[in-house]
C-alpha positions as a Python dict, from the first residue, in 0.01 Angstrom:
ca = {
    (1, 'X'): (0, 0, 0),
    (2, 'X'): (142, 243, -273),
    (3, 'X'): (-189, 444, -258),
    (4, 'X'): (-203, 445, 93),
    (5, 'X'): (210, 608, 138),
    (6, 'X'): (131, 861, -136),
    (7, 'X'): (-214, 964, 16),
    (8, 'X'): (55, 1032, 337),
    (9, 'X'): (297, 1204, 149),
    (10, 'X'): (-16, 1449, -23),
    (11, 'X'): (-122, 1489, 396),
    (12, 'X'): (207, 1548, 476),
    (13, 'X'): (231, 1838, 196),
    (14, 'X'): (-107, 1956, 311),
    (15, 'X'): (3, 2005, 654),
    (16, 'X'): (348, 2174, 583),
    (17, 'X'): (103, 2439, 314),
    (18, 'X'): (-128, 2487, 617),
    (19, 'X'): (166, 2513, 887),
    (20, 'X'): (297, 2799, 639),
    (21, 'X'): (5, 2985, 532),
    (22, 'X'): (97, 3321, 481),
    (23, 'X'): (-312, 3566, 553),
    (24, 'X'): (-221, 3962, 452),
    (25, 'X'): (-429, 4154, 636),
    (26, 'X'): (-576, 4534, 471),
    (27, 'X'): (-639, 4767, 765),
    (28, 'X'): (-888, 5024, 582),
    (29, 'X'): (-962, 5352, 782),
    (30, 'X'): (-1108, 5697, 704),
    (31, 'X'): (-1396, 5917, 827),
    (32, 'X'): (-1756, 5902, 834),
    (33, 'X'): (-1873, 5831, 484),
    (34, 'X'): (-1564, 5876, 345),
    (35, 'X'): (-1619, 5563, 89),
    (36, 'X'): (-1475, 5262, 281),
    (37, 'X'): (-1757, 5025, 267),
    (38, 'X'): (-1770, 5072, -136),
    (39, 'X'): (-1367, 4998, -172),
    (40, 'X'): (-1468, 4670, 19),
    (41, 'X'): (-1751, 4573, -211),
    (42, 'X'): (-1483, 4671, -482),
    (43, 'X'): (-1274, 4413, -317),
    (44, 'X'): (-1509, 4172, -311),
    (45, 'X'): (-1633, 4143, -605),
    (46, 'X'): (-1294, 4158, -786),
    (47, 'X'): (-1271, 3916, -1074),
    (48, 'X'): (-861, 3885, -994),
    (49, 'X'): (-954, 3562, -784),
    (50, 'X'): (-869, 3730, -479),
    (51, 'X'): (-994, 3565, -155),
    (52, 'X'): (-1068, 3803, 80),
    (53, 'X'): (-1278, 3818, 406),
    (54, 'X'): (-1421, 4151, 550),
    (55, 'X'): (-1439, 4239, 929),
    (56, 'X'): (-1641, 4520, 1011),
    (57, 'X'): (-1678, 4732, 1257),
    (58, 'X'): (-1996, 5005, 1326),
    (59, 'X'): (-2008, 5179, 1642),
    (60, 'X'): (-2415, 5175, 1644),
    (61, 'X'): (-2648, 4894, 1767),
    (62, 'X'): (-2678, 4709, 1429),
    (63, 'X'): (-2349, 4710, 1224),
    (64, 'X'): (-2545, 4909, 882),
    (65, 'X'): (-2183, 4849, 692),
    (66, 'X'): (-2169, 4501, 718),
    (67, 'X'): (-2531, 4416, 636),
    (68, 'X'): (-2513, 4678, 292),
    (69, 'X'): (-2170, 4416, 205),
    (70, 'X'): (-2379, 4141, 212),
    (71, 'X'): (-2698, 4247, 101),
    (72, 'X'): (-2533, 4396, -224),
    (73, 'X'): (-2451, 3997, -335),
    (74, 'X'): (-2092, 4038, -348),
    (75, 'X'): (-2002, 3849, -117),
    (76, 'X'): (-2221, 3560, 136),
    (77, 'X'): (-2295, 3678, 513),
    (78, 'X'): (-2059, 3417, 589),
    (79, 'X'): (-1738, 3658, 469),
    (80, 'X'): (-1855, 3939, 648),
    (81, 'X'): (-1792, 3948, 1039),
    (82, 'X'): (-1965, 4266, 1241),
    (83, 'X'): (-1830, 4378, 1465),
    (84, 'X'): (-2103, 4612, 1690),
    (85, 'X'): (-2133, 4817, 1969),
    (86, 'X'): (-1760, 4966, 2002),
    (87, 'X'): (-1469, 5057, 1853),
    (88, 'X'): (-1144, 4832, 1748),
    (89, 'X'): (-920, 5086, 1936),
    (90, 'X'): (-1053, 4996, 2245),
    (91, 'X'): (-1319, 4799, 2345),
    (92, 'X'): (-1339, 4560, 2073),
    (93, 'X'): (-921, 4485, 2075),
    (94, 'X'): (-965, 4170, 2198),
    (95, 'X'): (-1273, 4086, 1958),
    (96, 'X'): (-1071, 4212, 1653),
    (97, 'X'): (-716, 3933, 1737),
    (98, 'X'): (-1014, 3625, 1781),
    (99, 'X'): (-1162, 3704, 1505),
    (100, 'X'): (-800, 3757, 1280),
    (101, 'X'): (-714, 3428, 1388),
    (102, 'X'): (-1050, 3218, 1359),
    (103, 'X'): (-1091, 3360, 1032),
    (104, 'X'): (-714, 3261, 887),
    (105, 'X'): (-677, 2968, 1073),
    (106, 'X'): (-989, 2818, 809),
    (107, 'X'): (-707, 2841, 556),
    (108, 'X'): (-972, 2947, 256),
    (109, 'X'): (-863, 3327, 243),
    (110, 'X'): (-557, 3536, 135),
    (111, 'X'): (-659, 3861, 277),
    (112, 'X'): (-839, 3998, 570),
    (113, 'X'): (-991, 4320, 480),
    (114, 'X'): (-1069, 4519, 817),
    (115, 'X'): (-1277, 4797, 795),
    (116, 'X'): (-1259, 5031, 1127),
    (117, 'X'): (-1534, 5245, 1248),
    (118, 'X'): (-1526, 5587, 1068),
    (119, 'X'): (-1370, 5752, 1454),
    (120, 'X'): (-1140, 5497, 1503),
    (121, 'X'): (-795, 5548, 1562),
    (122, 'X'): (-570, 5352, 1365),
    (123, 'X'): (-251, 5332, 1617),
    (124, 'X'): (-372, 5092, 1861),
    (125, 'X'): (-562, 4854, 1601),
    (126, 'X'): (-246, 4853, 1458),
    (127, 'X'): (-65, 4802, 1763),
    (128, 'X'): (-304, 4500, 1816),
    (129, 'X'): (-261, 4347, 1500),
    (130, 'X'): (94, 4361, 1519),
    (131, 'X'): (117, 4174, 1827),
    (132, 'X'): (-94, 3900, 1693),
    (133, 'X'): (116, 3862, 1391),
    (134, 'X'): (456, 3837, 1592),
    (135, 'X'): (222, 3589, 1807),
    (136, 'X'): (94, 3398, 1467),
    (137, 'X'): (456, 3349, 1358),
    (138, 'X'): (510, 3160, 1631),
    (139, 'X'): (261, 2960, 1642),
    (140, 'X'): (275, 2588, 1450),
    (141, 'X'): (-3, 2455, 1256),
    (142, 'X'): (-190, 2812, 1278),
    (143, 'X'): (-201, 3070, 986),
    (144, 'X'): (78, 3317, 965),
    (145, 'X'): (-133, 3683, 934),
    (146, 'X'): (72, 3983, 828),
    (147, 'X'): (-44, 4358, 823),
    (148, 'X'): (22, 4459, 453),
    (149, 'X'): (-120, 4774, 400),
    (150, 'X'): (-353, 5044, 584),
    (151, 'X'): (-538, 5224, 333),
    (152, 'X'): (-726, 5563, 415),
    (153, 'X'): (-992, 5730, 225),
    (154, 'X'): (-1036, 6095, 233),
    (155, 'X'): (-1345, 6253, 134),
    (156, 'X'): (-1252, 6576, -97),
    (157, 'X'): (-1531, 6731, -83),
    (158, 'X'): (-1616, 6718, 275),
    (159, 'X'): (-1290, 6865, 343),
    (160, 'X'): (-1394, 7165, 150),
    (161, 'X'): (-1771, 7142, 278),
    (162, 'X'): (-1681, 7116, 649),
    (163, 'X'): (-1280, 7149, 672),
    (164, 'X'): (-1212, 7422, 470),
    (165, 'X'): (-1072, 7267, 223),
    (166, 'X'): (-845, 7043, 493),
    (167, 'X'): (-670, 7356, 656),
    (168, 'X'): (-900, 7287, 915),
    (169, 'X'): (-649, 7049, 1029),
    (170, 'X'): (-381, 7304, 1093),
    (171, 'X'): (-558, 7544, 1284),
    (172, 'X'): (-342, 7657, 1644),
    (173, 'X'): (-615, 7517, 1870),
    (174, 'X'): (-635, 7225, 1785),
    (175, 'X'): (-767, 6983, 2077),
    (176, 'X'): (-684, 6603, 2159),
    (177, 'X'): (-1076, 6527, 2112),
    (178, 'X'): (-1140, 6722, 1802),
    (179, 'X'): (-1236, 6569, 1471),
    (180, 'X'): (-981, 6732, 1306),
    (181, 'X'): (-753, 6602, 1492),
    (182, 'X'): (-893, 6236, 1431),
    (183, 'X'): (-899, 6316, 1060),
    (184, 'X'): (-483, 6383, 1122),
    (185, 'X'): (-410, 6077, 1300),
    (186, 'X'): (-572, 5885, 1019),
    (187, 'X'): (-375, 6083, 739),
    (188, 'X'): (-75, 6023, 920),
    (189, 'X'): (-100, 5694, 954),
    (190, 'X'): (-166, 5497, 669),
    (191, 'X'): (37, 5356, 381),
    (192, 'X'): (-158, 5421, 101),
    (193, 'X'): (-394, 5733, 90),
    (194, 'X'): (-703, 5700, -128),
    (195, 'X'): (-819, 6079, -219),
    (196, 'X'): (-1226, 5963, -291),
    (197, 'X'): (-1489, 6121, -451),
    (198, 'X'): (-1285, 6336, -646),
    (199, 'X'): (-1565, 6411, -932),
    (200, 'X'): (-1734, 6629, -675),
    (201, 'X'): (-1420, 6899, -692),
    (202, 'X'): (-1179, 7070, -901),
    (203, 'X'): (-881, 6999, -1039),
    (204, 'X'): (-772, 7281, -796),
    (205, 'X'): (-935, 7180, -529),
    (206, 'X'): (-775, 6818, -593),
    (207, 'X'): (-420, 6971, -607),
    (208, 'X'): (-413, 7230, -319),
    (209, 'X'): (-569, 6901, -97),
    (210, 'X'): (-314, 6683, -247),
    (211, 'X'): (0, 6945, -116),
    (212, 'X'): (-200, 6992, 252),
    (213, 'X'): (-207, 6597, 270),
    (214, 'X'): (123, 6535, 141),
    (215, 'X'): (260, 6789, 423),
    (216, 'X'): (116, 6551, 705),
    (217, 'X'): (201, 6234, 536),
    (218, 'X'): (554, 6219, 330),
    (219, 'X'): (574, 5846, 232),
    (220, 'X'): (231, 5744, 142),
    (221, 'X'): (137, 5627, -200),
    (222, 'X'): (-134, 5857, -288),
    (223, 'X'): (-416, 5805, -545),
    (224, 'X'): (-713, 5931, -649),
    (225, 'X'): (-1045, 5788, -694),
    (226, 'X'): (-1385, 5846, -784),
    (227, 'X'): (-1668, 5602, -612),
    (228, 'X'): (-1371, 5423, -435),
    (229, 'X'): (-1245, 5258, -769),
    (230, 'X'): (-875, 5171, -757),
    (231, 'X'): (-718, 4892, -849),
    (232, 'X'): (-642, 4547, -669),
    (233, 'X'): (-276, 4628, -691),
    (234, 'X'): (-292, 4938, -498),
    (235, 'X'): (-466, 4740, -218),
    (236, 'X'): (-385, 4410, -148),
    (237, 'X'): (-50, 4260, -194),
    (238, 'X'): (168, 4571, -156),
    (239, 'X'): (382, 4475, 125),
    (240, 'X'): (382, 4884, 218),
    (241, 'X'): (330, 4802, 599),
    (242, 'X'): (674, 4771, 805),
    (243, 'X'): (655, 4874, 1148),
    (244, 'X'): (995, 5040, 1169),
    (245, 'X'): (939, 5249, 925),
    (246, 'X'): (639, 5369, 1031),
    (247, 'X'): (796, 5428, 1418),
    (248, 'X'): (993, 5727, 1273),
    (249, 'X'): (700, 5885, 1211),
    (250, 'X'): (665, 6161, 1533),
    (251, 'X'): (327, 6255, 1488),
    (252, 'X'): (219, 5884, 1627),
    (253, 'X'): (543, 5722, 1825),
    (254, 'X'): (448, 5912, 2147),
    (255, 'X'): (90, 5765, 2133),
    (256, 'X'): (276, 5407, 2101),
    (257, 'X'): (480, 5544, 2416),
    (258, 'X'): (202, 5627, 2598),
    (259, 'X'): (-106, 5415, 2492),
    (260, 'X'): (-282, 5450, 2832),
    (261, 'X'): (-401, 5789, 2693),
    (262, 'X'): (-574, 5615, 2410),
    (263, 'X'): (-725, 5330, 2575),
    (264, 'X'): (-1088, 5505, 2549),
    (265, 'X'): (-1361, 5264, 2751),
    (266, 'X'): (-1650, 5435, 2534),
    (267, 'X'): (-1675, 5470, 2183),
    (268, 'X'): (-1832, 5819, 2222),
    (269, 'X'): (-1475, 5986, 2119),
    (270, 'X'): (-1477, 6326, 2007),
    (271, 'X'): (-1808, 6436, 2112),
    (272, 'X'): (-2008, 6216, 1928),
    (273, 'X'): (-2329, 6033, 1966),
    (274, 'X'): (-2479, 5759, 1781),
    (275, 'X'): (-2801, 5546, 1792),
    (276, 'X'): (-3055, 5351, 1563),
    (277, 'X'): (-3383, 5416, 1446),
    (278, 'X'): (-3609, 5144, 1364),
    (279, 'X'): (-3966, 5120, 1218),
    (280, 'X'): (-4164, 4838, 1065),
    (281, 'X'): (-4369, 5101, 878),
    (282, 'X'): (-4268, 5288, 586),
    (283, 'X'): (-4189, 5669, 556),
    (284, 'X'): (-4373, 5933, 337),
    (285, 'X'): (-4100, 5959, 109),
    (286, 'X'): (-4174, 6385, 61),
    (287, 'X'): (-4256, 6414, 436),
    (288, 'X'): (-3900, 6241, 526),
    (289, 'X'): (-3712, 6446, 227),
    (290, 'X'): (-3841, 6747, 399),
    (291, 'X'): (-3709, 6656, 706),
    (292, 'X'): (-3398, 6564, 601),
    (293, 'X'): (-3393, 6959, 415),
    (294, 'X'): (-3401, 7080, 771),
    (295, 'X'): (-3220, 6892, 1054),
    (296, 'X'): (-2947, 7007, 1231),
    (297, 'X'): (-2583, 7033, 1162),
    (298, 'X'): (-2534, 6848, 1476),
    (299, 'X'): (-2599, 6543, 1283),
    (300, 'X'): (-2274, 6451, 1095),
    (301, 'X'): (-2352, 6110, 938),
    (302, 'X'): (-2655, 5892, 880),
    (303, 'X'): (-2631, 5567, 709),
    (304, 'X'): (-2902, 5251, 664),
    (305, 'X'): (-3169, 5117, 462),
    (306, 'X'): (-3516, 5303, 433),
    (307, 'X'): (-3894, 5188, 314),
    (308, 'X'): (-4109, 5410, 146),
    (309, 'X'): (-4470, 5436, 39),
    (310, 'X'): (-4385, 5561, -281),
    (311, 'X'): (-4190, 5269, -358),
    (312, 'X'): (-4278, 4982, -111),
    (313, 'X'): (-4138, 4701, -268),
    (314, 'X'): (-3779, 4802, -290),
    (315, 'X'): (-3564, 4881, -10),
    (316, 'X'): (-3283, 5198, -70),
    (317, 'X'): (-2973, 5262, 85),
    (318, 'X'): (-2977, 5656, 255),
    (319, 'X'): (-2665, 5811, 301),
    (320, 'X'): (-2583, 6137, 457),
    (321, 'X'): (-2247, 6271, 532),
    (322, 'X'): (-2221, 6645, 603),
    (323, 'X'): (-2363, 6832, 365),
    (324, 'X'): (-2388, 6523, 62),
    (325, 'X'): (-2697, 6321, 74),
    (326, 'X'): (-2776, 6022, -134),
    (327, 'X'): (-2992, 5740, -168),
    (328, 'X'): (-3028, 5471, -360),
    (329, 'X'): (-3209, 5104, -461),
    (330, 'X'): (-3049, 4798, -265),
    (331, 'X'): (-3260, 4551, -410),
    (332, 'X'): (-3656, 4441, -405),
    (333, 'X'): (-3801, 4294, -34),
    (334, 'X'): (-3819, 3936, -32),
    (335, 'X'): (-4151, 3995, 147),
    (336, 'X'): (-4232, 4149, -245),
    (337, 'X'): (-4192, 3827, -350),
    (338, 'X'): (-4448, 3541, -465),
    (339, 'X'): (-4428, 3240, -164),
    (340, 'X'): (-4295, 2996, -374),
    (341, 'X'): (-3994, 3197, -407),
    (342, 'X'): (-3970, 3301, -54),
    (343, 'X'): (-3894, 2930, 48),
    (344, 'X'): (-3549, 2908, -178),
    (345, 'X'): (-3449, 3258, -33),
    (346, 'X'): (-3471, 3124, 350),
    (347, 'X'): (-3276, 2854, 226),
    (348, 'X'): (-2995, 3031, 48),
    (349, 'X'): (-3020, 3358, 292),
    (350, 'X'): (-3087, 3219, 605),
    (351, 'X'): (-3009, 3528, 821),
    (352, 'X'): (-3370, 3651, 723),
    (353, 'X'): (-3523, 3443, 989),
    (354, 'X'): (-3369, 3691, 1230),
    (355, 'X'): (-3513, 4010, 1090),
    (356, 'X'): (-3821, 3851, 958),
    (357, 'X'): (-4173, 4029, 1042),
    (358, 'X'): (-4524, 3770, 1050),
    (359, 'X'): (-4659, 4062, 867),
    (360, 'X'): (-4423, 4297, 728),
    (361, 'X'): (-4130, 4025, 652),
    (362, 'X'): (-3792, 4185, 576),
    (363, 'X'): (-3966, 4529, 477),
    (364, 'X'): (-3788, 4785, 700),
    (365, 'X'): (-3641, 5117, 792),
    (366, 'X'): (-3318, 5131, 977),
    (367, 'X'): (-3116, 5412, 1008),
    (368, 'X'): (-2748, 5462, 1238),
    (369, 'X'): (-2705, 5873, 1311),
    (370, 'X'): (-2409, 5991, 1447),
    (371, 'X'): (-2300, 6320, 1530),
    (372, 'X'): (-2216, 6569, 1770),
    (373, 'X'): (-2443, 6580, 2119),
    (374, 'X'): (-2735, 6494, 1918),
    (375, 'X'): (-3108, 6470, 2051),
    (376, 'X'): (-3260, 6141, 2038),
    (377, 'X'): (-3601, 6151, 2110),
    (378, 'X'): (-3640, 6480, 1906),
    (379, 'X'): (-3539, 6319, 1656),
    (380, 'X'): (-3733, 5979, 1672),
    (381, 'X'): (-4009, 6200, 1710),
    (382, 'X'): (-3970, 6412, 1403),
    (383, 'X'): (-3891, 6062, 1203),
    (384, 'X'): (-4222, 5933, 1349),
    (385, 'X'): (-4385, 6227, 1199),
    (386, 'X'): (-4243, 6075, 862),
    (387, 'X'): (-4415, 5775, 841),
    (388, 'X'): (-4762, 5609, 720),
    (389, 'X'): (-4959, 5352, 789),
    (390, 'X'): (-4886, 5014, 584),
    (391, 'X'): (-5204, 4813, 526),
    (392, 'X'): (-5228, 4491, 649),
    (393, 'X'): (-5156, 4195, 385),
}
């Protein structure tokens, strides 16, 4: 009888703990390629014992972001939620409040990391995720989720590649549907303002950038970083959000006003295009180089995992944003490996089963390209020209 009243008393407590679980969410927001899926792996692999869960959100076909977070080991699949196909801001609003709440009402995380689409706006995600935190805190026996900070990473030296240095952003004609103007909104709004890739400029360069960002946005904590490295404190935890605050900025209370002028049905904001190339054969690694020497400007980001013949058994991350380019190794194919070994990796990465080729298994290119009014088929075709025949196994 004693055990049975205190194993009701322990329930009791359980209940109450779960009734007031308190889920901070991290809004994370910034431009193409600016670094935000690399502050997330930062996040997840933290040894601070922080809980977090990651929902992401790619405005191509196949979320690239989301499968680089889990594919890097930091994390399983099963912390990462895509979401695909459209943007937070609009179209995916009412994805982005299930998911907060599915996700914290499992009571096994602290934080919610979200990381938006690189041309998101962040006013109406978070408009959204205000609303479902007033709605959470009324709501017994669910999780509690709070927004505690938005964090947005800047690329230096993009700004001084493609925004002059960021007085791009200043410039008289500014238009509703220019990137620039996206790249304001985002500075604006934010609580903490992560300066990235800072090793690629000057001191300078880091100080007249600091002053031009610091002139749109007055109460952010700003820091600077190199490969997205800052630390836990700065991110989770800070309690920076509070929506009053944040209403007295001008620069975004008239969009809250009047948020039928950003309800966007497409995610094709500010002129841009996306779409994914895929192949189950492997590119000529010098051919594809070239190529990449000599496309057009038009195309302002490209992101995903390539194979080539001069390396088939390892798949690399490419990564292309403006005028940087980088690439990578993510890891050997499991197709590389001997059968034996293939049977424990469907078993502890069961995903595979979805991409997995009867020949080629998991050995494949995929590539998301954005940019501005961009030709498709010319360039499928002149990635086409790339590749070479992989011989049969």
């Amino acid at each position: 009888m004693l055990y049975q009243c205190v194993t009701c008393v322990l329930q009791e407590i359980g209940d109450a703990m779960e009734e007031q679980k308190l889920v901070k969410v991290v809004l994370l927001t910034g431009y193409l390629g600016s670094g935000k899926t690399t502050i997330v792996n930062h996040i997840l692999s933290n040894t601070e014992g922080i809980r977090a869960a990651v929902i992401v959100n790619d405005i191509g076909e196949v979320n690239i972001d989301a499968s680089l977070i889990s594919d890097n080991g930091v994390t399983s699949s099963d912390d990462v939620i895509p979401l695909t196909n459209g943007c937070l801001c609009c179209s995916l609003s009412d994805n982005l409040t299930v998911q907060l709440g599915d996700i914290a009402d499992t009571f096994q995380y602290d934080y919610i990391i979200i990381e938006a689409s690189g041309i998101c706006e962040p006013i109406p995600i978070t408009y959204n995720i205000q609303a479902f935190s007033n709605q959470s805190s009324h709501a017994p026996g669910h999780a509690h989720v709070v927004l505690d900070n938005i964090v947005a990473v800047v690329d230096c030296a993009r700004m001084y590649d493609e925004f002059k240095g960021g007085k791009a952003l200043f410039k008289d004609n500014l238009n509703d549907d220019d990137i620039e103007n996206l790249l304001v909104q985002q500075i604006e709004f934010c609580t903490t303002l992560v300066l990235n890739k800072t090793d690629l400029v000057s001191e300078a360069q880091i100080k007249e950038l600091k002053a031009l960002v610091r002139s749109l946005q007055k109460d952010a904590v700003i820091l600077e970083a190199v490969n997205g490295k800052i630390p836990m404190t700065e991110l989770v935890d800070t309690n920076r959000f509070d929506l009053d605050k944040a209403y007295r900025s001008s620069a975004w209370m008239d969009a809250m006003d009047h948020p039928e002028e950003h309800e966007d049905p497409e995610v094709l904001e500010y002129g841009i295009k996306t779409f994914v190339y895929t192949r189950r054969q492997p590119f000529d690694g010098n051919a594809f180089n070239a190529f990449v020497n000599s496309w057009s400007s038009d195309i302002i980001r490209v992101k995903g995992k390539i194979w080539t013949m001069q390396d088939p058994d390892m798949s690399y991350v490419f990564e292309q944003a403006g005028k940087q380019v980088t690439m990578y190794e993510n890891g050997m194919f499991f197709h590389a490996f001997a059968v034996d070994h293939k049977e424990q990796i469907f078993e502890e990465r069961p995903e595979l089963a979805k991409i997995w080729d009867p020949e080629f298994g998991d050995r494949i290119t995929q590539l998301c390209f954005i940019g501005h009014h961009i030709d498709k088929d010319e360039i499928t075709k002149r990635l086409d020209e790339c590749l070479v025949s992989w011989p049969k196994q």
